mmCIF file of C-alpha atoms in Angstrom:
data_model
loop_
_atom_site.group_PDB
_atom_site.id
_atom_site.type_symbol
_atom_site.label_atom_id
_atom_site.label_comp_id
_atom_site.label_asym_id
_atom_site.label_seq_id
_atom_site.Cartn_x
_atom_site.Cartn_y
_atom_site.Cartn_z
ATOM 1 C CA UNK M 1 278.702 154.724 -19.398
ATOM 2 C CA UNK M 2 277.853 153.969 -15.693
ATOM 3 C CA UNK M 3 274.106 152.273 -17.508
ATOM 4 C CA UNK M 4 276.647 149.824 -19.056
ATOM 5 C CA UNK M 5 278.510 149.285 -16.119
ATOM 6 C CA UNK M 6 275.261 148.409 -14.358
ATOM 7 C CA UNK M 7 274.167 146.400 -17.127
ATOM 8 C CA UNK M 8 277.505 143.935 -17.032
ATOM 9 C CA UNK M 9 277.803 144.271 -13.616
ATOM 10 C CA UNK M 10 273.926 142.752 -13.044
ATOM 11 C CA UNK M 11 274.531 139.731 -14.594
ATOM 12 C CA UNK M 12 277.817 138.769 -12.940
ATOM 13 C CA UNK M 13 275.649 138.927 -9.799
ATOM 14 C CA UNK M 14 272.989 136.872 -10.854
ATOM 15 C CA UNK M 15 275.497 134.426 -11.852
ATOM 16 C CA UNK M 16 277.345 134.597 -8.527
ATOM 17 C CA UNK M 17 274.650 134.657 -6.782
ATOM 18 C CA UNK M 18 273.481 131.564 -8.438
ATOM 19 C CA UNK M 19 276.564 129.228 -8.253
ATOM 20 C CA UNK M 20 276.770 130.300 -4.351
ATOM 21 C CA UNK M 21 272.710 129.205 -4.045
ATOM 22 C CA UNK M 22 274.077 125.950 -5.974
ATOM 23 C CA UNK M 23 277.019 125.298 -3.771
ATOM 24 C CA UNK M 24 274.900 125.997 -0.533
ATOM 25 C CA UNK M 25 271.961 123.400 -1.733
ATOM 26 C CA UNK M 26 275.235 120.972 -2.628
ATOM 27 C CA UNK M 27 276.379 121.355 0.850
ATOM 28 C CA UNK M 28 273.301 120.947 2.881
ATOM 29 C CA UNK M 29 272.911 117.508 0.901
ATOM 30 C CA UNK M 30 276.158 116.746 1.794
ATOM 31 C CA UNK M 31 275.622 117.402 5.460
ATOM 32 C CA UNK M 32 272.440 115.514 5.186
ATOM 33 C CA UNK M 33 273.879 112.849 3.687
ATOM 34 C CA UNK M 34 276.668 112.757 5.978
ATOM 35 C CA UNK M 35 274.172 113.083 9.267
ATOM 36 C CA UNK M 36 272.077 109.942 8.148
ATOM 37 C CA UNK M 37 274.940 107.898 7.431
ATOM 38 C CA UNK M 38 276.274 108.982 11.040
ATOM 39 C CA UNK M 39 272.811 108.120 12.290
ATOM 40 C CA UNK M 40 272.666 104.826 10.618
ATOM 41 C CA UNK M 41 275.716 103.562 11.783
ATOM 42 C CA UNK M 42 275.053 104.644 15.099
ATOM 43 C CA UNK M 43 271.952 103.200 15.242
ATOM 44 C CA UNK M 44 273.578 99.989 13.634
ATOM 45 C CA UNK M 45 275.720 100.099 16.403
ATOM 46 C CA UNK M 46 273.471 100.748 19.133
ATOM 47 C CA UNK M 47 271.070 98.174 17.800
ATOM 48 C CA UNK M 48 271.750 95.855 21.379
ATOM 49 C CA UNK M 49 271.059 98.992 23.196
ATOM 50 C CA UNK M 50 267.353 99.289 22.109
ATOM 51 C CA UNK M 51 267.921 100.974 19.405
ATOM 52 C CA UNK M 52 265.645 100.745 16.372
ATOM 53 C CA UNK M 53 267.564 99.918 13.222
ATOM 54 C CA UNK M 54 267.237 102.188 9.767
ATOM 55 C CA UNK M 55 266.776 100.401 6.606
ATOM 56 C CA UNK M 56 270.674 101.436 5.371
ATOM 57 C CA UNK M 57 271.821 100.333 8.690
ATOM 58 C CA UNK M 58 269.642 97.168 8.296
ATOM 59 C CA UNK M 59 271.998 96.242 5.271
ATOM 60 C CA UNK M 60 274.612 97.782 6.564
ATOM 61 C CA UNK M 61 274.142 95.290 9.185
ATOM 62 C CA UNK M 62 273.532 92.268 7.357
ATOM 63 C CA UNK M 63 276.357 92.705 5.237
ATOM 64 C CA UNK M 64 278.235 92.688 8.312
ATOM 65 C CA UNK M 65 277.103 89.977 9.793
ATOM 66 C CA UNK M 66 277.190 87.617 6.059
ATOM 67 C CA UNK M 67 280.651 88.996 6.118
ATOM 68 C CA UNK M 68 281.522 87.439 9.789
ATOM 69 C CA UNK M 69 279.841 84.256 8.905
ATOM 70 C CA UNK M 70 281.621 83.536 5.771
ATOM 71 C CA UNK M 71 284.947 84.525 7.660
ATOM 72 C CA UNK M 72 283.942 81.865 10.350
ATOM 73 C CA UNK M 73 285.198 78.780 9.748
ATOM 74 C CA UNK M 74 283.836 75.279 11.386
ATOM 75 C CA UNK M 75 286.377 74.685 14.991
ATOM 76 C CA UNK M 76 288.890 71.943 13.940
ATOM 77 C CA UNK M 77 288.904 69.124 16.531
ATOM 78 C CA UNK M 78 291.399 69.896 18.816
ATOM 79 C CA UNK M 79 294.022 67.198 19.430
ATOM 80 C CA UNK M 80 293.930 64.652 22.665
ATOM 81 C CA UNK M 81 296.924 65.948 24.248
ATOM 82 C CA UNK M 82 295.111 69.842 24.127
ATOM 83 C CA UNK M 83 292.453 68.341 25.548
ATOM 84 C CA UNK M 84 294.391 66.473 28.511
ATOM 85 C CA UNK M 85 295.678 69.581 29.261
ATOM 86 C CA UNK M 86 292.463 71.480 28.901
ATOM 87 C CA UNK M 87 291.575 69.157 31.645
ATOM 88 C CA UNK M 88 295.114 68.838 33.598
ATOM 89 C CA UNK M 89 293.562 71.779 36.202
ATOM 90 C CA UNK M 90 290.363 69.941 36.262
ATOM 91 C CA UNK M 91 289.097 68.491 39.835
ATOM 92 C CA UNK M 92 287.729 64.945 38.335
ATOM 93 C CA UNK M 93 285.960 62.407 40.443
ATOM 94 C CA UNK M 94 285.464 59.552 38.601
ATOM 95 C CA UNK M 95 283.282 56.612 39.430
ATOM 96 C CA UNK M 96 282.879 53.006 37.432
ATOM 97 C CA UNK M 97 280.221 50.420 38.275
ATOM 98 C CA UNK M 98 281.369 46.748 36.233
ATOM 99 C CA UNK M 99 279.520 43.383 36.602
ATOM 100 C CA UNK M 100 281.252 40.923 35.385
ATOM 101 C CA UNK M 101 281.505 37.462 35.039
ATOM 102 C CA UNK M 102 284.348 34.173 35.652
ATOM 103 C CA UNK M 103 284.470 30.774 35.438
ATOM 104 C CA UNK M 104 287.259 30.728 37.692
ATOM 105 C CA UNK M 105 285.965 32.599 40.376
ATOM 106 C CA UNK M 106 288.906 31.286 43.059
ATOM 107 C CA UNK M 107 291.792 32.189 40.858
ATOM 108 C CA UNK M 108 289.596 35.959 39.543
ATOM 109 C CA UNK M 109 289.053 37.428 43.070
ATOM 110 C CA UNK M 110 292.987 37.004 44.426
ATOM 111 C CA UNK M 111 294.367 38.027 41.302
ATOM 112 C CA UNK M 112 292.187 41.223 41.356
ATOM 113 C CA UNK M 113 293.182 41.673 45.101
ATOM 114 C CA UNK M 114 297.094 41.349 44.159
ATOM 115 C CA UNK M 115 296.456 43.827 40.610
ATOM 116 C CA UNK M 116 294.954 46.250 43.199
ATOM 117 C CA UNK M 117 297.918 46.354 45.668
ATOM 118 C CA UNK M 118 300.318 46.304 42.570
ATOM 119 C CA UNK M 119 298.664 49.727 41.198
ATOM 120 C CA UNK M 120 299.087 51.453 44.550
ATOM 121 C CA UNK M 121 294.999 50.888 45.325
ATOM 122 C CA UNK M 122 292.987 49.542 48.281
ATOM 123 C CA UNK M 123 290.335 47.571 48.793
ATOM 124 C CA UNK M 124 287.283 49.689 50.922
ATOM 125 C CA UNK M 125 285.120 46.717 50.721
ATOM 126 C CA UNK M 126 284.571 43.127 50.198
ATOM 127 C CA UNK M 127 281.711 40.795 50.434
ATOM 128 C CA UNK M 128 281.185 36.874 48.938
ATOM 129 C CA UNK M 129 278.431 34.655 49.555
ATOM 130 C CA UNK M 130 276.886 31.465 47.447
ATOM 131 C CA UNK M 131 274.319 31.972 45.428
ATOM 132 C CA UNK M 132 273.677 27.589 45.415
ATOM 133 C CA UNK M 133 273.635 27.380 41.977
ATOM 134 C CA UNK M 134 270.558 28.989 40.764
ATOM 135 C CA UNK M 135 269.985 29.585 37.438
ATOM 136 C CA UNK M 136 269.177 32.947 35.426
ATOM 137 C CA UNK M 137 265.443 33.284 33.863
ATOM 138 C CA UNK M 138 266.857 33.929 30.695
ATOM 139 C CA UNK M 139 266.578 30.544 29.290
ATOM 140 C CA UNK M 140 270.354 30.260 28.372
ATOM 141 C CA UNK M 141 271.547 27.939 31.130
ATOM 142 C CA UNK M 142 273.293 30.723 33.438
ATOM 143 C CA UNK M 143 274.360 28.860 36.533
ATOM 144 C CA UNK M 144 275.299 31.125 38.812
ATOM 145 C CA UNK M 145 277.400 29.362 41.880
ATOM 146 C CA UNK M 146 279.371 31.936 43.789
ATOM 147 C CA UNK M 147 279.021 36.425 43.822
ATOM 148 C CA UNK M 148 281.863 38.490 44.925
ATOM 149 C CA UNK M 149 281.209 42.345 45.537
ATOM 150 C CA UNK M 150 283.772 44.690 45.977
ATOM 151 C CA UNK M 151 284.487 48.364 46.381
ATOM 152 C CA UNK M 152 288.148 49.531 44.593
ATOM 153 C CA UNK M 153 289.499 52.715 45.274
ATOM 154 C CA UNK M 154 292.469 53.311 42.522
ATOM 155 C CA UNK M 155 295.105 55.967 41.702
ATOM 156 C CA UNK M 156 293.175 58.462 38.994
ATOM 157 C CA UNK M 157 296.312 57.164 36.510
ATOM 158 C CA UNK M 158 296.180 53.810 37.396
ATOM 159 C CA UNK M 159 292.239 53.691 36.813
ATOM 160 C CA UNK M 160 292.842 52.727 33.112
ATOM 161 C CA UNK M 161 295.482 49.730 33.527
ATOM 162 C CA UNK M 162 292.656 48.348 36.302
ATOM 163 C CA UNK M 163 289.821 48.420 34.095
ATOM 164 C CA UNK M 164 291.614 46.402 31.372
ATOM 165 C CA UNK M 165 293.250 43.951 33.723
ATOM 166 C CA UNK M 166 289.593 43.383 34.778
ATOM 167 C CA UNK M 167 288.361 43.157 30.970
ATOM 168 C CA UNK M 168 291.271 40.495 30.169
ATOM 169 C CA UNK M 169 290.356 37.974 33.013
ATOM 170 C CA UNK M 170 286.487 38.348 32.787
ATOM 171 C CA UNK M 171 283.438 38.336 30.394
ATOM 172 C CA UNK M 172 282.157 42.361 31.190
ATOM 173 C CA UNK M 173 278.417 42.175 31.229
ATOM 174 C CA UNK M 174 278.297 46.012 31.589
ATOM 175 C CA UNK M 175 279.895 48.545 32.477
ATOM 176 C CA UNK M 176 279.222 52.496 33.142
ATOM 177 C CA UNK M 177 281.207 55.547 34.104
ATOM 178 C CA UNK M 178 280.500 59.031 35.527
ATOM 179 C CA UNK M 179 282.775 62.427 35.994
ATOM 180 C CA UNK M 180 282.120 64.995 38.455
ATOM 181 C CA UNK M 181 283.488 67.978 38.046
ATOM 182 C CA UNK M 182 284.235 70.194 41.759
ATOM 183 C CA UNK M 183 286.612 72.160 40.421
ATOM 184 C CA UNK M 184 284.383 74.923 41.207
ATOM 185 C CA UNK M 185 283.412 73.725 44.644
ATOM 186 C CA UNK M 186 287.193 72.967 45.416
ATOM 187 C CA UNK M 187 288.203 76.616 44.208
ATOM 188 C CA UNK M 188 285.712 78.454 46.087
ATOM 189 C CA UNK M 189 286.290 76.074 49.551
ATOM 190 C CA UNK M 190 290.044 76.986 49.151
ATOM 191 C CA UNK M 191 289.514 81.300 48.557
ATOM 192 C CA UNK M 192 287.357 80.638 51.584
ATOM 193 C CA UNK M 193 289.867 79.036 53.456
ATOM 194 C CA UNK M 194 292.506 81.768 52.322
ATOM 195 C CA UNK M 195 290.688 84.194 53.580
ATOM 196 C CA UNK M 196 290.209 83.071 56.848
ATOM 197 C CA UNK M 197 293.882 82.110 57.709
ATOM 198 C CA UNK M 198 293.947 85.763 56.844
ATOM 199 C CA UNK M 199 291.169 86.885 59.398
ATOM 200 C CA UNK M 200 292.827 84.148 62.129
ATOM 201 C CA UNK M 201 296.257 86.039 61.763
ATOM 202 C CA UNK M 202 294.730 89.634 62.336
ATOM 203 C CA UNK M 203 292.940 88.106 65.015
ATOM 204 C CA UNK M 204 296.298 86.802 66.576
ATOM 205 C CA UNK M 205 297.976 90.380 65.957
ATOM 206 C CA UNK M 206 294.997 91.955 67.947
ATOM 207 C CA UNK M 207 295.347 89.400 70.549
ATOM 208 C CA UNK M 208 298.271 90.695 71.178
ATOM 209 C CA UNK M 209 297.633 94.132 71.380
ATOM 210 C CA UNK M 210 294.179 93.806 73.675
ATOM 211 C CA UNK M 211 294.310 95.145 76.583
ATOM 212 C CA UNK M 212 290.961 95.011 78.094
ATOM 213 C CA UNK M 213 289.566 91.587 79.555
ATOM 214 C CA UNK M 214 286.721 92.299 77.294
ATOM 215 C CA UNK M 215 288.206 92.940 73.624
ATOM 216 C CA UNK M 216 290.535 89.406 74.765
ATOM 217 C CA UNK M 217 287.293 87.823 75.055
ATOM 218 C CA UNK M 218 285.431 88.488 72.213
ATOM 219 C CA UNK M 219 288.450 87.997 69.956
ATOM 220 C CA UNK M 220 289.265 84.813 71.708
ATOM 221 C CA UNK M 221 284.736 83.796 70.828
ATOM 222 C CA UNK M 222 285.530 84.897 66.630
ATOM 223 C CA UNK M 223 288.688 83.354 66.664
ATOM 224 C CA UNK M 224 287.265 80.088 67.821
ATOM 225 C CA UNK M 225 284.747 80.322 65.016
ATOM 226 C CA UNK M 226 287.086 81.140 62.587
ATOM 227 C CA UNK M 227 289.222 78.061 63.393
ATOM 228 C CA UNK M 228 286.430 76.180 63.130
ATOM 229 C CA UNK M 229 285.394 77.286 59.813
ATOM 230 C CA UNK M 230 289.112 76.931 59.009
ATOM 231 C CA UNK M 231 289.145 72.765 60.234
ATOM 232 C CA UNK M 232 285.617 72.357 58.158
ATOM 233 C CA UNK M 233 286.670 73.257 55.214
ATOM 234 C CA UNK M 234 290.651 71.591 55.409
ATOM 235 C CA UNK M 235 288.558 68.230 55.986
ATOM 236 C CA UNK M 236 285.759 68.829 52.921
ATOM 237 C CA UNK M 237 289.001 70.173 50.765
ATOM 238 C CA UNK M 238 290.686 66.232 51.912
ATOM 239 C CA UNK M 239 287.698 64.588 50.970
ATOM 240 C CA UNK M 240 287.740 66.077 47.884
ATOM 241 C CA UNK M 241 291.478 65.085 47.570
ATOM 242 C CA UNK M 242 290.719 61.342 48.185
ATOM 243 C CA UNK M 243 287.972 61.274 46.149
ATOM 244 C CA UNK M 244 289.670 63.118 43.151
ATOM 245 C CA UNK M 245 292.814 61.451 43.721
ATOM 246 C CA UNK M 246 291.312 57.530 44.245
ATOM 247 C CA UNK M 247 288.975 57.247 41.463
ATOM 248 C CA UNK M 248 285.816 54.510 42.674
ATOM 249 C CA UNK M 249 284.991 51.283 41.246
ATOM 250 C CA UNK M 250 281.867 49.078 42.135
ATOM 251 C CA UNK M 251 282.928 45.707 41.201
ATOM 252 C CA UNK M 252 280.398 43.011 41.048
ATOM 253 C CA UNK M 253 281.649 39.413 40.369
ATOM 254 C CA UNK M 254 279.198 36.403 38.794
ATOM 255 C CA UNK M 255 280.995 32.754 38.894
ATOM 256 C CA UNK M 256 279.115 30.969 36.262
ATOM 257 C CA UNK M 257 279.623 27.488 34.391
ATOM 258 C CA UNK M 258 278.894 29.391 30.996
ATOM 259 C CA UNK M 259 279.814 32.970 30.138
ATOM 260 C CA UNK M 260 276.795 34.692 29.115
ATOM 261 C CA UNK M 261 276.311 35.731 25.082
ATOM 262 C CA UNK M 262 277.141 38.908 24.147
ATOM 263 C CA UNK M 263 275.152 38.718 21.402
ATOM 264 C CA UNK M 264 271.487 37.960 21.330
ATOM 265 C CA UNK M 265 270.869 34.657 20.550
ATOM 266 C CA UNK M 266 267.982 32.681 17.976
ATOM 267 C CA UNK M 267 265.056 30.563 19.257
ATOM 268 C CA UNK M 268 266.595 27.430 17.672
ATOM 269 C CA UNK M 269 270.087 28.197 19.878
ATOM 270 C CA UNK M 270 268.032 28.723 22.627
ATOM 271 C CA UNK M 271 265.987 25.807 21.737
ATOM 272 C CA UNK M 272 269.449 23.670 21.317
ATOM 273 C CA UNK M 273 270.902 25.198 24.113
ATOM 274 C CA UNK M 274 267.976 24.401 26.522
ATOM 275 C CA UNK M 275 268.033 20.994 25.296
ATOM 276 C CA UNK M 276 272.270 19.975 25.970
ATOM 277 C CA UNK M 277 271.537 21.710 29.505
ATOM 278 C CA UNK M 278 268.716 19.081 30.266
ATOM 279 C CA UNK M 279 270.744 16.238 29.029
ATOM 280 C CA UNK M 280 273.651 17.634 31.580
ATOM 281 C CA UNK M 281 271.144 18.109 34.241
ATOM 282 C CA UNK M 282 269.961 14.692 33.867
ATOM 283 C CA UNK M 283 273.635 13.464 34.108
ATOM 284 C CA UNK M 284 274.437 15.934 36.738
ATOM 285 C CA UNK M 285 271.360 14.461 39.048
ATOM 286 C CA UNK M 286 272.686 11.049 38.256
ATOM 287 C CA UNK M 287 275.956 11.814 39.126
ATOM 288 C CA UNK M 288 274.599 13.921 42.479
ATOM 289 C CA UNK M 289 272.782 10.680 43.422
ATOM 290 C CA UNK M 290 275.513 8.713 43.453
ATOM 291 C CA UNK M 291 277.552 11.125 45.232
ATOM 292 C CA UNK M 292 274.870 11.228 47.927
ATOM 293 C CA UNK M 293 274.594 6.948 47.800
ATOM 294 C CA UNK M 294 277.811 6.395 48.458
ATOM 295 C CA UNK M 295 277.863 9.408 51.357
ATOM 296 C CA UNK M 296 274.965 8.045 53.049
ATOM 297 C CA UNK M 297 275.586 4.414 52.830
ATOM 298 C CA UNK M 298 276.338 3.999 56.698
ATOM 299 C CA UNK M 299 273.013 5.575 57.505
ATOM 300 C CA UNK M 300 271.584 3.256 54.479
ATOM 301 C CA UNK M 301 272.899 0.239 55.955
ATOM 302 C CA UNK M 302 271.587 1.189 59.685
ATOM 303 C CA UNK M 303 268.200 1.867 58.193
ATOM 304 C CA UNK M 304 268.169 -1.362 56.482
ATOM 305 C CA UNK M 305 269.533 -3.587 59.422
ATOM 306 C CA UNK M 306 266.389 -1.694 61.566
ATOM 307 C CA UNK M 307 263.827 -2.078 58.898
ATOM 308 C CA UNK M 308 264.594 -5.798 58.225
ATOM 309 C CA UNK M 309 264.184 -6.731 61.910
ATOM 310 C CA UNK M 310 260.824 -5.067 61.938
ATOM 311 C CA UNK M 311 259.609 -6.953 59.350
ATOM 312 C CA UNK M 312 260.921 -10.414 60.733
ATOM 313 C CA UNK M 313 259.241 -9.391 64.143
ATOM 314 C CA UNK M 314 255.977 -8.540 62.722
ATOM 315 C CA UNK M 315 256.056 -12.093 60.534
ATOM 316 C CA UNK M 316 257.309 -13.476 63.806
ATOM 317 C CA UNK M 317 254.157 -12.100 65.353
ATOM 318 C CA UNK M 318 251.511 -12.568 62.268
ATOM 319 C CA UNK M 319 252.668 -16.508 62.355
ATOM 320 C CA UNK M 320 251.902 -16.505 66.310
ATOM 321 C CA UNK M 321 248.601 -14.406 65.920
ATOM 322 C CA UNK M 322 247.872 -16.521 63.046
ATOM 323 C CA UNK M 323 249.020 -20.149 64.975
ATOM 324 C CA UNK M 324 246.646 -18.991 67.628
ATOM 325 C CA UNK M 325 243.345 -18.227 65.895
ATOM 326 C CA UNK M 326 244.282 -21.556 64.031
ATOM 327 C CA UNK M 327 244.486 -23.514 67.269
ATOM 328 C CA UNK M 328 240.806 -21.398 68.356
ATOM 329 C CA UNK M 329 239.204 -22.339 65.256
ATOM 330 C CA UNK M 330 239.689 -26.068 65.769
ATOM 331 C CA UNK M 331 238.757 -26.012 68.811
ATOM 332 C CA UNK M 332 235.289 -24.687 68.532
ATOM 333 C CA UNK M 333 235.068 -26.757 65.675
ATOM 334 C CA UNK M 334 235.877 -30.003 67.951
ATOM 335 C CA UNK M 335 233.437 -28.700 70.840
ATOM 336 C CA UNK M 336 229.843 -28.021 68.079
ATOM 337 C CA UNK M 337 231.477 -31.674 66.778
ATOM 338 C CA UNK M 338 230.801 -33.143 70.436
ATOM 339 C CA UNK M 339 227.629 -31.760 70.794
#
């Protein structure tokens, strides 16, 4: 009896024992398994550390990354108004250099003075001077007669209606803008400022509770420095004001008889072209001649008086000289006669 027992009892063990070898082997895989994925994601996610990546964390990886790029879509184009805001906290300084030029240089330069004053602008500078009508060496007939330059500080909002009052009364040759942006130079200047006032006022407070000659004096030595610092940077912070708040123009004004193509132009209209300006140059010297006849006449008239006396005077004098070798002649003639 107990041989049978033994007998059934020795294979249930085996069994057991087998299943629990089975389950054991099942979960040490499953630990592995588990520890590499652990160490492939954290070596996925410690790859910007230094960390070298596994091959499962490699497509882990990738996956990831395909997946963000799909999911990224292309920035839409944010609207103007965004963008005037975006820059609303902006410190701009604009500047604008034009050259333009007018056939009616007299009436151009006032009404740019008076379009100025309208928009709340000033003038900073001004200078005018003839250029007696020389021409360009482009071979188009520029005449230029008169040049204007001027320097036109405008209200930053106003800068737009300027520049197209300018383009409606002139022919724009060119034309070129540039931004600076100080916003970082004007932030910085004003933290620096802050915290200054805040040094002056403990200053003050200490003032007030030195006692010694000596601590008043060497408070009195930073405090001056500190003011100093302080009145620096107020005036760089105004200059920046002015300069942000009165954007810059460099205008330069050309009074010509003919506006200058925009377009380039052929040999035969240059050929053409040439040609009518001779024709008008011819007629233009005529007419200059004329001008200067009729001014000079007086002198003309003087000159002429003057010159025809001289020439009486000197026949006056040929006849005499002439009368008197005459007269000599015959008489040596009438004395080898004699003899």
């Amino acid at each position: 009896m107990k041989k049978r027992c033994v007998m059934i009892v020795l294979p249930v063990v085996a069994m057991m024992s087998v299943l629990l070898s089975g389950c054991g082997n099942s979960g040490t895989k499953f630990a592995a398994v588990a520890n590499d994925t652990a160490a492939a994601e954290t070596a996925a996610y410690d790859y910007d550390g230094g960390y070298m990546l596994s091959s499962g964390a490699v497509a882990m990886a990738d996956e990831a990354v395909e997946y963000e790029y799909d999911d990224m879509a292309e920035p839409a184009e944010e609207p103007a108004e965004l963008q005037n805001d975006a820059l609303a906290g902006r410190k701009l300084i604009k500047n604008v250099n034009m050259n333009v030029e007018t056939e009616q240089f007299d009436a151009l330069v006032p009404n740019l003075q008076n379009q100025v004053a309208a928009l709340g602008g000033y003038i900073e500078d001004m200078s005018s001077y003839s250029r007696n009508g020389n021409y360009s060496s482009d071979y188009i007939g520029t005449k230029y007669l008169r040049y204007a330059n001027m320097t036109v500080r405008i209200p930053q909002q106003n800068l737009d209606a300027f520049l197209n009052e300018v383009g409606e009364q002139s022919n724009i040759v060119s034309r070129s803008e540039s931004v600076t942006d100080v916003t970082l130079q004007y932030v910085d200047l004003e933290s620096h400022k802050k915290a200054l006032t805040t040094e002056q006022n403990r200053l003050l407070e200490l003032m007030e509770q030195a006692q010694s000659v000596e601590d008043i004096i060497t408070i009195e030595g930073r405090l001056s420095e500190v003011r100093y610092q302080i009145e620096s940077m107020e005036s760089q912070l105004r200059t920046y004001d002015n300069k942000i708040d009165y954007s810059t123009v460099y205008l330069s004004i050309d009074e010509v008889e003919r506006y200058t193509p925009t377009e380039e132009i052929t040999t035969g209209e240059r050929v053409r072209t040439g040609f009518m300006d001779s024709v008008k140059g011819v007629g233009r010297g005529i007419g200059n001649f004329a001008i200067w006849f009729v001014i000079n006449l007086p002198y003309l008239i003087v000159w002429a008086i003057v010159i025809v006396i001289i020439l009486l005077v000197a026949r006056i004098v040929i006849r005499k000289i002439a009368k008197r070798r005459a007269k000599k002649a015959a008489a040596e003639q009438k004395e080898d006669i004699t003899e």
